[in-house]
PDB file of C-alpha atoms in Angstrom:
ATOM      1  CA  MET B   2     114.846 113.444  68.427  1.00  0.00           C
ATOM      2  CA  ASP B   3     117.086 112.243  71.238  1.00  0.00           C
ATOM      3  CA  ILE B   4     116.769 110.610  74.640  1.00  0.00           C
ATOM      4  CA  LYS B   5     117.259 113.898  76.476  1.00  0.00           C
ATOM      5  CA  GLN B   6     114.177 115.407  74.869  1.00  0.00           C
ATOM      6  CA  LEU B   7     112.104 112.473  76.106  1.00  0.00           C
ATOM      7  CA  LYS B   8     113.610 112.878  79.581  1.00  0.00           C
ATOM      8  CA  PHE B   9     112.625 116.551  79.542  1.00  0.00           C
ATOM      9  CA  LEU B  10     109.066 115.629  78.569  1.00  0.00           C
ATOM     10  CA  ILE B  11     108.789 113.091  81.400  1.00  0.00           C
ATOM     11  CA  ALA B  12     110.303 115.518  83.916  1.00  0.00           C
ATOM     12  CA  LEU B  13     107.669 118.084  82.940  1.00  0.00           C
ATOM     13  CA  ASP B  14     104.926 115.528  83.511  1.00  0.00           C
ATOM     14  CA  GLU B  15     106.296 114.538  86.920  1.00  0.00           C
ATOM     15  CA  THR B  16     106.835 118.104  88.183  1.00  0.00           C
ATOM     16  CA  GLN B  17     103.960 119.839  86.354  1.00  0.00           C
ATOM     17  CA  HIS B  18     106.177 122.925  86.289  1.00  0.00           C
ATOM     18  CA  PHE B  19     108.620 124.223  83.660  1.00  0.00           C
ATOM     19  CA  GLY B  20     111.106 125.634  86.162  1.00  0.00           C
ATOM     20  CA  GLN B  21     111.124 122.548  88.375  1.00  0.00           C
ATOM     21  CA  ALA B  22     111.475 120.258  85.361  1.00  0.00           C
ATOM     22  CA  ALA B  23     114.445 122.299  84.120  1.00  0.00           C
ATOM     23  CA  ALA B  24     116.084 122.203  87.557  1.00  0.00           C
ATOM     24  CA  ARG B  25     115.620 118.425  87.748  1.00  0.00           C
ATOM     25  CA  CYS B  26     117.306 118.055  84.361  1.00  0.00           C
ATOM     26  CA  ASN B  27     120.111 120.502  85.299  1.00  0.00           C
ATOM     27  CA  ILE B  28     119.335 122.905  82.461  1.00  0.00           C
ATOM     28  CA  THR B  29     117.803 126.375  82.226  1.00  0.00           C
ATOM     29  CA  GLN B  30     114.093 126.848  81.699  1.00  0.00           C
ATOM     30  CA  PRO B  31     114.574 128.513  78.270  1.00  0.00           C
ATOM     31  CA  THR B  32     116.665 125.513  77.161  1.00  0.00           C
ATOM     32  CA  LEU B  33     113.968 123.106  78.318  1.00  0.00           C
ATOM     33  CA  SER B  34     111.272 125.056  76.464  1.00  0.00           C
ATOM     34  CA  MET B  35     113.391 125.241  73.312  1.00  0.00           C
ATOM     35  CA  ARG B  36     114.146 121.513  73.306  1.00  0.00           C
ATOM     36  CA  LEU B  37     110.482 120.632  73.793  1.00  0.00           C
ATOM     37  CA  ARG B  38     109.489 122.978  70.960  1.00  0.00           C
ATOM     38  CA  ASN B  39     112.096 121.274  68.752  1.00  0.00           C
ATOM     39  CA  LEU B  40     110.471 117.942  69.601  1.00  0.00           C
ATOM     40  CA  GLU B  41     107.047 119.319  68.700  1.00  0.00           C
ATOM     41  CA  GLN B  42     108.370 120.624  65.373  1.00  0.00           C
ATOM     42  CA  GLU B  43     109.954 117.293  64.540  1.00  0.00           C
ATOM     43  CA  LEU B  44     106.749 115.379  65.332  1.00  0.00           C
ATOM     44  CA  GLU B  45     104.572 118.100  63.800  1.00  0.00           C
ATOM     45  CA  LEU B  46     102.364 117.991  66.892  1.00  0.00           C
ATOM     46  CA  GLU B  47     101.567 120.327  69.737  1.00  0.00           C
ATOM     47  CA  LEU B  48     102.415 118.371  72.891  1.00  0.00           C
ATOM     48  CA  VAL B  49     102.246 120.928  75.703  1.00  0.00           C
ATOM     49  CA  LYS B  50      99.497 123.377  76.645  1.00  0.00           C
ATOM     50  CA  ARG B  51     101.210 126.682  77.319  1.00  0.00           C
ATOM     51  CA  GLY B  52      99.972 129.794  79.070  1.00  0.00           C
ATOM     52  CA  GLN B  53     101.482 131.904  81.810  1.00  0.00           C
ATOM     53  CA  ARG B  54     102.519 128.543  83.268  1.00  0.00           C
ATOM     54  CA  PHE B  55     102.320 124.839  82.454  1.00  0.00           C
ATOM     55  CA  GLU B  56      98.692 123.875  81.782  1.00  0.00           C
ATOM     56  CA  GLY B  57      99.068 120.187  80.979  1.00  0.00           C
ATOM     57  CA  PHE B  58      99.511 118.092  77.857  1.00  0.00           C
ATOM     58  CA  THR B  59      97.410 117.993  74.731  1.00  0.00           C
ATOM     59  CA  ALA B  60      95.712 114.705  73.793  1.00  0.00           C
ATOM     60  CA  PRO B  61      98.527 113.901  71.296  1.00  0.00           C
ATOM     61  CA  GLY B  62     100.995 114.945  73.997  1.00  0.00           C
ATOM     62  CA  GLU B  63      99.584 112.355  76.397  1.00  0.00           C
ATOM     63  CA  ARG B  64     100.032 109.655  73.757  1.00  0.00           C
ATOM     64  CA  VAL B  65     103.588 110.749  72.975  1.00  0.00           C
ATOM     65  CA  LEU B  66     104.333 110.865  76.710  1.00  0.00           C
ATOM     66  CA  ALA B  67     103.316 107.210  77.070  1.00  0.00           C
ATOM     67  CA  TRP B  68     105.684 106.285  74.245  1.00  0.00           C
ATOM     68  CA  ALA B  69     108.428 108.418  75.784  1.00  0.00           C
ATOM     69  CA  ARG B  70     108.185 106.429  79.010  1.00  0.00           C
ATOM     70  CA  THR B  71     108.390 103.164  77.084  1.00  0.00           C
ATOM     71  CA  VAL B  72     111.358 104.310  75.008  1.00  0.00           C
ATOM     72  CA  LEU B  73     113.218 105.646  78.048  1.00  0.00           C
ATOM     73  CA  ALA B  74     112.583 102.446  80.017  1.00  0.00           C
ATOM     74  CA  ALA B  75     113.878 100.425  77.068  1.00  0.00           C
ATOM     75  CA  TYR B  76     116.945 102.673  76.856  1.00  0.00           C
ATOM     76  CA  ASP B  77     117.667 102.221  80.565  1.00  0.00           C
ATOM     77  CA  GLY B  78     117.132  98.489  80.174  1.00  0.00           C
ATOM     78  CA  LEU B  79     119.557  98.413  77.258  1.00  0.00           C
ATOM     79  CA  GLN B  80     122.217 100.147  79.344  1.00  0.00           C
ATOM     80  CA  ALA B  81     121.635  97.709  82.213  1.00  0.00           C
ATOM     81  CA  GLU B  82     121.748  94.737  79.852  1.00  0.00           C
ATOM     82  CA  ALA B  83     125.021  95.900  78.319  1.00  0.00           C
ATOM     83  CA  ALA B  84     126.517  96.389  81.775  1.00  0.00           C
ATOM     84  CA  ALA B  85     125.324  92.916  82.806  1.00  0.00           C
ATOM     85  CA  CYS B  86     127.076  91.448  79.768  1.00  0.00           C
ATOM     86  CA  ARG B  87     130.255  93.171  80.951  1.00  0.00           C
ATOM     87  CA  GLY B  88     129.856  91.511  84.348  1.00  0.00           C
ATOM     88  CA  HIS B  89     128.338  94.269  86.467  1.00  0.00           C
ATOM     89  CA  LEU B  90     125.021  96.061  86.878  1.00  0.00           C
ATOM     90  CA  VAL B  91     124.194  99.748  86.604  1.00  0.00           C
ATOM     91  CA  GLY B  92     120.965 101.701  86.479  1.00  0.00           C
ATOM     92  CA  THR B  93     117.949 101.924  88.742  1.00  0.00           C
ATOM     93  CA  LEU B  94     116.024  99.038  90.296  1.00  0.00           C
ATOM     94  CA  ARG B  95     112.365 100.070  90.402  1.00  0.00           C
ATOM     95  CA  LEU B  96     110.383  98.118  92.977  1.00  0.00           C
ATOM     96  CA  GLY B  97     106.655  98.394  93.705  1.00  0.00           C
ATOM     97  CA  VAL B  98     105.228  96.966  96.945  1.00  0.00           C
ATOM     98  CA  VAL B  99     101.589  96.665  98.021  1.00  0.00           C
ATOM     99  CA  PRO B 100     100.756  98.590 101.214  1.00  0.00           C
ATOM    100  CA  LEU B 101     100.941  96.677 104.511  1.00  0.00           C
ATOM    101  CA  SER B 102     102.755  93.661 103.157  1.00  0.00           C
ATOM    102  CA  SER B 103     104.950  91.534 105.391  1.00  0.00           C
ATOM    103  CA  PHE B 104     107.720  91.890 102.792  1.00  0.00           C
ATOM    104  CA  ASP B 105     110.633  93.972 104.023  1.00  0.00           C
ATOM    105  CA  PRO B 106     112.496  95.319 100.955  1.00  0.00           C
ATOM    106  CA  LEU B 107     115.510  96.517 102.954  1.00  0.00           C
ATOM    107  CA  PRO B 108     117.492  93.206 102.939  1.00  0.00           C
ATOM    108  CA  LEU B 109     117.083  92.986  99.163  1.00  0.00           C
ATOM    109  CA  LEU B 110     118.203  96.568  98.598  1.00  0.00           C
ATOM    110  CA  GLN B 111     121.133  96.209 100.998  1.00  0.00           C
ATOM    111  CA  ARG B 112     122.337  93.034  99.292  1.00  0.00           C
ATOM    112  CA  MET B 113     121.981  94.509  95.811  1.00  0.00           C
ATOM    113  CA  HIS B 114     123.877  97.607  96.934  1.00  0.00           C
ATOM    114  CA  GLN B 115     126.679  95.447  98.364  1.00  0.00           C
ATOM    115  CA  LEU B 116     127.011  93.454  95.146  1.00  0.00           C
ATOM    116  CA  HIS B 117     126.506  96.374  92.751  1.00  0.00           C
ATOM    117  CA  PRO B 118     127.418  99.708  94.405  1.00  0.00           C
ATOM    118  CA  ASN B 119     126.530 101.743  91.300  1.00  0.00           C
ATOM    119  CA  LEU B 120     122.876 100.764  91.440  1.00  0.00           C
ATOM    120  CA  GLN B 121     120.192 103.203  92.513  1.00  0.00           C
ATOM    121  CA  PHE B 122     116.731 102.338  93.807  1.00  0.00           C
ATOM    122  CA  VAL B 123     113.172 103.625  93.463  1.00  0.00           C
ATOM    123  CA  LEU B 124     110.690 102.139  95.929  1.00  0.00           C
ATOM    124  CA  SER B 125     106.962 102.786  95.381  1.00  0.00           C
ATOM    125  CA  SER B 126     103.846 101.894  97.342  1.00  0.00           C
ATOM    126  CA  LEU B 127     101.309 100.679  94.759  1.00  0.00           C
ATOM    127  CA  SER B 128      98.055  98.755  94.675  1.00  0.00           C
ATOM    128  CA  SER B 129      98.124  95.202  93.298  1.00  0.00           C
ATOM    129  CA  GLU B 130      96.439  96.448  90.098  1.00  0.00           C
ATOM    130  CA  GLN B 131      98.984  99.246  89.673  1.00  0.00           C
ATOM    131  CA  ILE B 132     101.867  96.817  90.138  1.00  0.00           C
ATOM    132  CA  LEU B 133     100.685  94.562  87.312  1.00  0.00           C
ATOM    133  CA  GLU B 134      99.973  97.555  85.058  1.00  0.00           C
ATOM    134  CA  GLN B 135     103.391  99.096  85.681  1.00  0.00           C
ATOM    135  CA  LEU B 136     105.179  95.784  85.248  1.00  0.00           C
ATOM    136  CA  SER B 137     103.419  95.348  81.909  1.00  0.00           C
ATOM    137  CA  SER B 138     104.343  98.856  80.745  1.00  0.00           C
ATOM    138  CA  ASN B 139     107.966  98.528  81.969  1.00  0.00           C
ATOM    139  CA  GLN B 140     107.574 101.316  84.529  1.00  0.00           C
ATOM    140  CA  ILE B 141     108.849  99.057  87.327  1.00  0.00           C
ATOM    141  CA  ASP B 142     111.165  96.044  87.278  1.00  0.00           C
ATOM    142  CA  LEU B 143     109.773  94.070  90.210  1.00  0.00           C
ATOM    143  CA  GLY B 144     106.588  93.960  92.205  1.00  0.00           C
ATOM    144  CA  VAL B 145     105.570  92.498  95.529  1.00  0.00           C
ATOM    145  CA  SER B 146     101.893  91.706  95.220  1.00  0.00           C
ATOM    146  CA  TYR B 147      99.288  89.009  95.777  1.00  0.00           C
ATOM    147  CA  PHE B 148      99.117  85.843  93.698  1.00  0.00           C
ATOM    148  CA  GLU B 149      95.387  86.293  93.269  1.00  0.00           C
ATOM    149  CA  ARG B 150      94.375  86.141  89.580  1.00  0.00           C
ATOM    150  CA  LEU B 151      97.991  86.340  88.417  1.00  0.00           C
ATOM    151  CA  ASP B 152      98.414  85.517  84.701  1.00  0.00           C
ATOM    152  CA  ALA B 153     101.277  83.010  84.600  1.00  0.00           C
ATOM    153  CA  THR B 154     101.777  83.567  80.866  1.00  0.00           C
ATOM    154  CA  ARG B 155     102.608  87.244  81.428  1.00  0.00           C
ATOM    155  CA  PHE B 156     104.294  87.198  84.834  1.00  0.00           C
ATOM    156  CA  GLN B 157     106.773  85.075  86.718  1.00  0.00           C
ATOM    157  CA  ALA B 158     106.305  84.895  90.475  1.00  0.00           C
ATOM    158  CA  LEU B 159     108.300  83.611  93.410  1.00  0.00           C
ATOM    159  CA  PRO B 160     106.130  82.857  96.473  1.00  0.00           C
ATOM    160  CA  LEU B 161     106.798  84.574  99.793  1.00  0.00           C
ATOM    161  CA  ASN B 162     105.615  83.485 103.223  1.00  0.00           C
ATOM    162  CA  GLU B 163     102.000  83.868 104.283  1.00  0.00           C
ATOM    163  CA  THR B 164     101.077  87.231 105.785  1.00  0.00           C
ATOM    164  CA  HIS B 165      99.717  86.797 109.321  1.00  0.00           C
ATOM    165  CA  MET B 166      97.937  89.599 111.157  1.00  0.00           C
ATOM    166  CA  GLY B 167      98.252  91.152 114.572  1.00  0.00           C
ATOM    167  CA  LEU B 168      96.765  94.057 116.486  1.00  0.00           C
ATOM    168  CA  LEU B 169      98.957  97.165 116.578  1.00  0.00           C
ATOM    169  CA  TYR B 170      98.407  99.309 119.672  1.00  0.00           C
ATOM    170  CA  ASP B 171     100.140 101.852 121.869  1.00  0.00           C
ATOM    171  CA  GLN B 172     100.801 100.423 125.332  1.00  0.00           C
ATOM    172  CA  ARG B 173     100.262 103.847 126.908  1.00  0.00           C
ATOM    173  CA  HIS B 174      96.592 103.533 126.010  1.00  0.00           C
ATOM    174  CA  PHE B 175      95.844  99.786 125.772  1.00  0.00           C
ATOM    175  CA  GLN B 176      96.988  96.626 127.534  1.00  0.00           C
ATOM    176  CA  PHE B 177      96.428  92.979 126.577  1.00  0.00           C
ATOM    177  CA  GLY B 178      97.308  89.660 128.176  1.00  0.00           C
ATOM    178  CA  GLU B 179      99.720  87.038 126.933  1.00  0.00           C
ATOM    179  CA  HIS B 180      97.283  84.978 124.858  1.00  0.00           C
ATOM    180  CA  PRO B 181      96.404  85.757 121.223  1.00  0.00           C
ATOM    181  CA  LEU B 182      93.265  87.788 120.685  1.00  0.00           C
ATOM    182  CA  SER B 183      90.219  86.303 118.986  1.00  0.00           C
ATOM    183  CA  TRP B 184      88.351  88.137 116.250  1.00  0.00           C
ATOM    184  CA  ALA B 185      85.429  88.462 118.649  1.00  0.00           C
ATOM    185  CA  ASP B 186      87.743  90.230 121.137  1.00  0.00           C
ATOM    186  CA  LEU B 187      88.404  92.923 118.532  1.00  0.00           C
ATOM    187  CA  MET B 188      84.720  93.853 118.349  1.00  0.00           C
ATOM    188  CA  ASP B 189      84.967  95.688 121.688  1.00  0.00           C
ATOM    189  CA  LEU B 190      87.939  97.819 120.598  1.00  0.00           C
ATOM    190  CA  PRO B 191      88.100 101.121 118.704  1.00  0.00           C
ATOM    191  CA  LEU B 192      89.505  99.955 115.379  1.00  0.00           C
ATOM    192  CA  GLY B 193      91.256 101.912 112.663  1.00  0.00           C
ATOM    193  CA  LEU B 194      91.191 100.196 109.267  1.00  0.00           C
ATOM    194  CA  LEU B 195      92.309 100.838 105.728  1.00  0.00           C
ATOM    195  CA  THR B 196      89.566 101.660 103.250  1.00  0.00           C
ATOM    196  CA  GLY B 197      87.602  98.831 101.637  1.00  0.00           C
ATOM    197  CA  SER B 198      89.284  98.991  98.222  1.00  0.00           C
ATOM    198  CA  MET B 199      92.625  97.761  99.600  1.00  0.00           C
ATOM    199  CA  HIS B 200      93.442  94.065  99.514  1.00  0.00           C
ATOM    200  CA  PHE B 201      94.597  93.954 103.125  1.00  0.00           C
ATOM    201  CA  ARG B 202      91.263  95.424 104.267  1.00  0.00           C
ATOM    202  CA  GLN B 203      89.387  92.864 102.172  1.00  0.00           C
ATOM    203  CA  SER B 204      91.231  90.098 104.026  1.00  0.00           C
ATOM    204  CA  ILE B 205      90.305  91.696 107.351  1.00  0.00           C
ATOM    205  CA  ASP B 206      86.633  91.890 106.326  1.00  0.00           C
ATOM    206  CA  HIS B 207      86.691  88.253 105.261  1.00  0.00           C
ATOM    207  CA  ASN B 208      88.072  87.164 108.627  1.00  0.00           C
ATOM    208  CA  PHE B 209      85.322  89.039 110.455  1.00  0.00           C
ATOM    209  CA  GLN B 210      82.467  88.044 108.166  1.00  0.00           C
ATOM    210  CA  SER B 211      83.391  84.359 108.077  1.00  0.00           C
ATOM    211  CA  ARG B 212      82.811  84.386 111.844  1.00  0.00           C
ATOM    212  CA  GLY B 213      79.512  86.232 111.600  1.00  0.00           C
ATOM    213  CA  LEU B 214      81.005  89.498 112.895  1.00  0.00           C
ATOM    214  CA  GLN B 215      80.356  93.009 111.565  1.00  0.00           C
ATOM    215  CA  PRO B 216      82.851  95.529 112.990  1.00  0.00           C
ATOM    216  CA  GLN B 217      82.147  99.256 113.064  1.00  0.00           C
ATOM    217  CA  PRO B 218      85.573 100.873 112.641  1.00  0.00           C
ATOM    218  CA  LEU B 219      86.158 104.146 114.398  1.00  0.00           C
ATOM    219  CA  LEU B 220      88.523 105.333 111.649  1.00  0.00           C
ATOM    220  CA  GLN B 221      88.978 104.411 107.994  1.00  0.00           C
ATOM    221  CA  THR B 222      91.779 105.808 105.834  1.00  0.00           C
ATOM    222  CA  ASP B 223      93.741 104.973 102.690  1.00  0.00           C
ATOM    223  CA  ALA B 224      96.965 106.362 104.219  1.00  0.00           C
ATOM    224  CA  VAL B 225      99.056 104.022 106.363  1.00  0.00           C
ATOM    225  CA  HIS B 226     100.938 106.884 108.032  1.00  0.00           C
ATOM    226  CA  GLN B 227      97.665 108.452 109.203  1.00  0.00           C
ATOM    227  CA  LEU B 228      96.594 105.125 110.655  1.00  0.00           C
ATOM    228  CA  MET B 229      99.917 104.871 112.494  1.00  0.00           C
ATOM    229  CA  GLN B 230      99.484 108.379 113.895  1.00  0.00           C
ATOM    230  CA  ALA B 231      95.995 107.515 115.128  1.00  0.00           C
ATOM    231  CA  VAL B 232      97.341 104.410 116.897  1.00  0.00           C
ATOM    232  CA  GLN B 233     100.163 106.352 118.536  1.00  0.00           C
ATOM    233  CA  GLY B 234      97.692 109.009 119.642  1.00  0.00           C
ATOM    234  CA  GLY B 235      95.543 106.387 121.374  1.00  0.00           C
ATOM    235  CA  LEU B 236      92.514 106.995 119.145  1.00  0.00           C
ATOM    236  CA  CYS B 237      92.359 103.390 117.988  1.00  0.00           C
ATOM    237  CA  CYS B 238      94.103 100.067 117.455  1.00  0.00           C
ATOM    238  CA  ALA B 239      94.854  98.753 113.948  1.00  0.00           C
ATOM    239  CA  ILE B 240      95.083  95.317 112.347  1.00  0.00           C
ATOM    240  CA  MET B 241      98.484  95.105 110.700  1.00  0.00           C
ATOM    241  CA  PRO B 242     100.915  92.491 109.310  1.00  0.00           C
ATOM    242  CA  LEU B 243     102.328  90.568 112.247  1.00  0.00           C
ATOM    243  CA  ALA B 244     105.832  90.435 110.759  1.00  0.00           C
ATOM    244  CA  GLY B 245     105.905  93.889 109.185  1.00  0.00           C
ATOM    245  CA  GLY B 246     108.114  95.466 111.854  1.00  0.00           C
ATOM    246  CA  LEU B 247     105.691  98.349 112.415  1.00  0.00           C
ATOM    247  CA  GLU B 248     106.033  98.083 116.182  1.00  0.00           C
ATOM    248  CA  ASP B 249     109.688  99.088 115.782  1.00  0.00           C
ATOM    249  CA  LEU B 250     108.644 102.541 114.548  1.00  0.00           C
ATOM    250  CA  GLY B 251     107.800 103.706 118.062  1.00  0.00           C
ATOM    251  CA  ASP B 252     109.014 102.839 121.559  1.00  0.00           C
ATOM    252  CA  THR B 253     105.466 102.380 122.857  1.00  0.00           C
ATOM    253  CA  LEU B 254     104.005 100.457 119.933  1.00  0.00           C
ATOM    254  CA  ARG B 255     103.284  96.742 120.274  1.00  0.00           C
ATOM    255  CA  LEU B 256     101.885  94.040 117.963  1.00  0.00           C
ATOM    256  CA  HIS B 257      99.665  91.390 119.554  1.00  0.00           C
ATOM    257  CA  PRO B 258      98.881  88.158 117.648  1.00  0.00           C
ATOM    258  CA  ILE B 259      95.339  87.432 116.453  1.00  0.00           C
ATOM    259  CA  GLU B 260      94.127  83.833 116.304  1.00  0.00           C
ATOM    260  CA  ASP B 261      93.980  82.287 112.820  1.00  0.00           C
ATOM    261  CA  ALA B 262      94.556  85.605 111.074  1.00  0.00           C
ATOM    262  CA  ARG B 263      96.045  85.662 107.584  1.00  0.00           C
ATOM    263  CA  THR B 264      95.450  87.370 104.257  1.00  0.00           C
ATOM    264  CA  LEU B 265      93.282  85.760 101.584  1.00  0.00           C
ATOM    265  CA  ALA B 266      96.135  85.391  99.106  1.00  0.00           C
ATOM    266  CA  ARG B 267      99.874  84.902  99.457  1.00  0.00           C
ATOM    267  CA  LEU B 268     102.433  87.468  98.430  1.00  0.00           C
ATOM    268  CA  GLY B 269     104.902  86.898  95.659  1.00  0.00           C
ATOM    269  CA  LEU B 270     107.900  88.596  94.102  1.00  0.00           C
ATOM    270  CA  ILE B 271     106.730  89.250  90.531  1.00  0.00           C
ATOM    271  CA  MET B 272     108.435  90.194  87.265  1.00  0.00           C
ATOM    272  CA  ARG B 273     107.156  90.219  83.715  1.00  0.00           C
ATOM    273  CA  ASN B 274     107.759  87.321  81.346  1.00  0.00           C
ATOM    274  CA  THR B 275     107.611  89.437  78.224  1.00  0.00           C
ATOM    275  CA  ALA B 276     110.447  91.416  76.647  1.00  0.00           C
ATOM    276  CA  PRO B 277     112.218  93.579  77.475  1.00  0.00           C
ATOM    277  CA  HIS B 278     113.435  91.453  80.373  1.00  0.00           C
ATOM    278  CA  SER B 279     114.990  93.330  83.258  1.00  0.00           C
ATOM    279  CA  PRO B 280     118.464  92.051  84.209  1.00  0.00           C
ATOM    280  CA  LEU B 281     118.043  93.736  87.595  1.00  0.00           C
ATOM    281  CA  ALA B 282     114.845  91.793  88.247  1.00  0.00           C
ATOM    282  CA  GLN B 283     116.498  88.566  87.180  1.00  0.00           C
ATOM    283  CA  VAL B 284     119.379  89.105  89.618  1.00  0.00           C
ATOM    284  CA  CYS B 285     116.863  89.711  92.417  1.00  0.00           C
ATOM    285  CA  PHE B 286     115.074  86.482  91.571  1.00  0.00           C
ATOM    286  CA  GLN B 287     118.386  84.648  91.619  1.00  0.00           C
ATOM    287  CA  LEU B 288     119.251  86.077  95.038  1.00  0.00           C
ATOM    288  CA  MET B 289     115.877  84.996  96.346  1.00  0.00           C
ATOM    289  CA  SER B 290     116.178  81.525  94.868  1.00  0.00           C
ATOM    290  CA  THR B 291     119.596  80.936  96.404  1.00  0.00           C
ATOM    291  CA  GLY B 292     118.483  81.504  99.952  1.00  0.00           C
ATOM    292  CA  LEU B 293     118.305  85.224 100.743  1.00  0.00           C
ATOM    293  CA  ASP B 294     115.330  85.444 103.086  1.00  0.00           C
ATOM    294  CA  LEU B 295     113.264  88.418 101.890  1.00  0.00           C
ATOM    295  CA  SER B 296     109.818  87.299 102.914  1.00  0.00           C
ATOM    296  CA  GLU B 297     109.383  87.859 106.648  1.00  0.00           C
ATOM    297  CA  LYS B 298     111.497  88.870 109.578  1.00  0.00           C
TER     298      LYS B 298
END
């Protein structure tokens, strides 16, 4: 067994296609199939369901796949740790961010790229639950999530600024005065909101309900880009992070402040306390601690 075989297995899971997995790994499809069969023979287990095309993994295959991810993450961490001991960083910084946070990852990535040009980056939009799960399983190095119910024995967190809310609208379709809007003002508007399972939506609901208000959103979606398209099309307005920079994505988009509007919990930059520790995450924490403003624009 070698690391490449585990990489082939993971590539097959991510592409769900033998040919695409082979292309990603820069090998031929027959070579990929042969190497995976060698792995199965060594483990004395059938890992892959085969037919005319890829049909998924067997139950033992799913368990081996989970271990493969852990082993590969540990291998990458070992390489990064060795490079850090030599005075420079290599590898991939894997960062997960909750949707609609006021955290802008670009300054962090730009600074890390300046200091360590050989680094690569993977940026994922994940729920707060997914971030903690993937931190625990070493699938990501850092997360930006809410402090709510965070286990301090398992995770280390650096607080970011509070997330305040504003109303995102397209000025071709809506106009507002200079003063901040009240929550009652929003009741007369066609609103587009994220679905109820998302933390940001739960904060919105709390702000309405604590004032005795029950909005009837025109549109609900779990996709931020669809919400943005609906706003730009004039279908609705949307409650968004005030400092998220979303208004910069279109010439006609504007963000109007809402009175006393903030999320229920604060955001934090989070990494795991348990081994294996990520040297990339530790460098990010150090950058943050020494004054790099990553929290809000």
